[in-house]
Amino acid sequence: MTIFTLDEVEKTFTNGEIEENILKGISLSLKEGEITALVGTSGSGKSTLLTIAAGLQPASDGEVLFDGNNLTTMSSEQVRKIRAKEFGFVFQFAHLVPFLTVEEQLMLMLEVSESTLSKREQKKEIDQLLNVIGMEHRKNAYPSSLSGGEKQRVAVARAIIHKPKVLFADEPTASLDSKRSKDMMELIRDLTKKMNITTLMVTHDEEMLTYVDRILQMSDGMVLENK
Amino acid sequence: MNIGWKEIKKNKSRFLILGSIIFLVSLLTMIISGLANGLSQDNAALIKDLPEGHFYMSEDAEETYNLSRIDSDVQHEIMNDHQNAVALSIQMGFLIDQEDKQQSVAFVTATDSKLFTQVDEREVIVDRSLKEKGIKVGDLLTNNQLRDELVVKGFVDQKKFSHAPVAYINSEDYKKMYNVEQMQLVFLPGENSAQNFTGLQSYSNKDFLSTIPSYNAEQMSLTMIVSFLIVISGMLFAIFFYMMNIQKIGLYGILKAVGIKTSRLFKMIWTQMLFITIIALALSISLSHAFNSIAPEGMPFHLTFETTTQLSIIFLVVGFIGATLSGLQIRKIEPLRAIQQGED
Ligand SMILES: Nc1ncnc2c1ncn2[C@@H]1O[C@H](COP(=O)(O)OP(=O)(O)O)[C@@H](O)[C@H]1O
Ligand SMILES: [Mg+2]
């Protein structure tokens, strides 16, 4: 079942006098529960495409359809709500809140997504997820005392604690070494499969492609299916 | 979850520094306000302690009370129409005590009224500060413009005019001393608006106070210092939160990306500002009032809870504005730019 569709999406940036057409009419759909990787050379527009899909910046033309909603015509407040409740984000860096403990980072995300769970149930959910990512012993640690790999695992937990429908990940393993990158990909794959989360992930690490269901190649503002 | 509070807990020293500065600035402001109020009390308690009302001087006096002469017909007319009206005169002068020492005083005489102490002829009632100068009840005081001696009948508390202790005398003695028949001023307490009397100009209590030459000069400079301190504290908040926000642009961008409302980030700043200000103010209020009660006798320091409450409200409003101004940059943060930036 298709949950996410981009239809003829275009993006043009104007740098002073020069107009740069970064995305030249991109159409693609994501199937529920599938992990799709977006690959391509640096500067080919992968991040631009991902952020437009995630409602973080508007498209110049075309439509972004998610679960029956047209993000392109919604107000920014409506898009914010969808981002808070239905989307999860992982980036190259963990970007954790420096003054919140691991547990509090996840609590905050549950709150932002307007979770209907009671405080006790929320804590239970958090404990379970921390257990899965092997971080339950660091529950009360602040980000400054975590290693790079641990931070990224907490970032993944923060991205999915509220059970989003779609996970957007922009080079989530780029700051990790090879061994940790593989652990990270396994973790993302395990969790999204278990929770039936649809994933769109940007990467330029060939090794990571073994963990994905589908690969899209970006070049010159267009996407090509890559079998 | 109160993220503002969490941040304070994690970064105690940073907030402690801001809190201490706000505490010191607000304490200084309150001390100076106490001084301003004390000085004004020391200068003109006679007028300051009167109920709200209006003073009337003759128009040709050009705002100088001792040039004013109230026409006796006009005075009688006013006194007949207004039961609580009082006519009074004030002149700076000297009393010579039994040891031949000159004491400068403000002679005050008034028609029958509860607002001004009434004295019989050849008697005088003086401000208690003269007691410390060695004057006792029963002493005979002289004045070179008066042939008779004046007997000290008693003391009154906190009656000062133009920094001199008040000496209440009878209007007959006053007339002899200054060779005038008319009174200088009429005071009508409790009137909501100034009345129109022919040849007279009206002054609210405050306006009348500022016709005392030293009063205005003193109060203006102190009020200016107080206003500067308040502006400085507002700027401190703005600058502090601006610096904090600059460091957190990346964080705010991420939080916005994951769906936190901008209003929530504002609430975070406001909580922090409120928390710091309330603690700082509580400390400076208690310290300045403690100082009020231990200030040495001769020091003109007088701080009321009304003043500290007013100042506290001003501080809260100014802090709020400062924090909010610095927060305006949060609204402009694009989640995207933050994501593309590196870690911290
Ligand atoms: N906000 C922007 N303004 C102008 N140009 C931009 C902006 N964002 C991205 N670009 C340009 O678009 C191109 C694609 O960028 P990006 O999507 O980040 O590529 P990738 O993620 O594939 O490396 C780059 O040439 C970049 O300079
Ligand atoms: Mg990129």
mmCIF file of C-alpha atoms in Angstrom, chain A residues 51 56-57 77 80 83-84 89 91 93-100 104 107-109 111-112 142 144 151 158, chain B residues 1 3 6-7 10-11 248 250-251 254-261 264 268 335-336 338-343:
data_model
loop_
_atom_site.group_PDB
_atom_site.id
_atom_site.type_symbol
_atom_site.label_atom_id
_atom_site.label_comp_id
_atom_site.label_asym_id
_atom_site.label_seq_id
_atom_site.Cartn_x
_atom_site.Cartn_y
_atom_site.Cartn_z
ATOM 1 C CA THR A 51 13.256 17.844 3.450
ATOM 2 C CA LEU A 56 10.497 21.121 6.202
ATOM 3 C CA GLN A 57 10.574 23.286 3.116
ATOM 4 C CA GLU A 77 0.676 24.733 11.547
ATOM 5 C CA ARG A 80 3.923 21.034 11.971
ATOM 6 C CA ARG A 83 5.672 16.341 11.540
ATOM 7 C CA ALA A 84 5.154 16.065 15.305
ATOM 8 C CA PHE A 89 13.719 12.390 12.002
ATOM 9 C CA PHE A 91 20.141 13.340 10.895
ATOM 10 C CA PHE A 93 24.383 14.340 13.911
ATOM 11 C CA ALA A 94 22.248 13.328 16.851
ATOM 12 C CA HIS A 95 21.276 16.895 17.784
ATOM 13 C CA LEU A 96 20.084 15.852 21.238
ATOM 14 C CA VAL A 97 18.921 18.498 23.708
ATOM 15 C CA PRO A 98 22.063 19.067 25.842
ATOM 16 C CA PHE A 99 20.196 19.740 29.082
ATOM 17 C CA LEU A 100 17.825 16.759 28.998
ATOM 18 C CA GLU A 104 13.711 13.239 29.141
ATOM 19 C CA MET A 107 9.510 12.171 27.151
ATOM 20 C CA LEU A 108 9.681 15.497 25.358
ATOM 21 C CA MET A 109 9.055 13.822 22.012
ATOM 22 C CA GLU A 111 4.727 15.275 24.683
ATOM 23 C CA VAL A 112 5.304 17.069 21.379
ATOM 24 C CA TYR A 142 23.091 13.671 29.696
ATOM 25 C CA SER A 144 27.621 15.143 26.902
ATOM 26 C CA LYS A 151 24.006 9.497 20.898
ATOM 27 C CA ARG A 158 13.693 9.808 19.788
ATOM 28 C CA MET B 1 7.790 18.835 30.898
ATOM 29 C CA ILE B 3 12.267 22.382 29.590
ATOM 30 C CA LYS B 6 15.514 21.600 33.150
ATOM 31 C CA GLU B 7 17.967 23.915 31.451
ATOM 32 C CA LYS B 10 21.702 21.664 34.094
ATOM 33 C CA ASN B 11 23.392 25.041 33.670
ATOM 34 C CA LYS B 248 21.116 27.314 20.750
ATOM 35 C CA GLY B 250 20.927 24.673 16.046
ATOM 36 C CA LEU B 251 18.988 23.133 18.899
ATOM 37 C CA ILE B 254 15.981 20.682 15.451
ATOM 38 C CA LEU B 255 13.222 21.141 17.990
ATOM 39 C CA LYS B 256 11.191 23.028 15.405
ATOM 40 C CA ALA B 257 11.862 20.298 12.837
ATOM 41 C CA VAL B 258 10.520 17.587 15.135
ATOM 42 C CA GLY B 259 7.404 19.695 15.654
ATOM 43 C CA ILE B 260 7.854 21.857 18.770
ATOM 44 C CA LYS B 261 5.805 25.024 18.576
ATOM 45 C CA ARG B 264 6.724 26.698 23.523
ATOM 46 C CA MET B 268 10.752 28.360 27.982
ATOM 47 C CA PRO B 335 14.687 24.124 10.937
ATOM 48 C CA LEU B 336 16.455 23.227 7.742
ATOM 49 C CA ALA B 338 20.059 23.880 11.694
ATOM 50 C CA ILE B 339 19.926 20.334 10.378
ATOM 51 C CA GLN B 340 22.499 21.049 7.720
ATOM 52 C CA GLN B 341 24.840 22.546 10.287
ATOM 53 C CA GLY B 342 27.157 20.257 12.181
ATOM 54 C CA GLU B 343 26.928 19.140 15.763
#
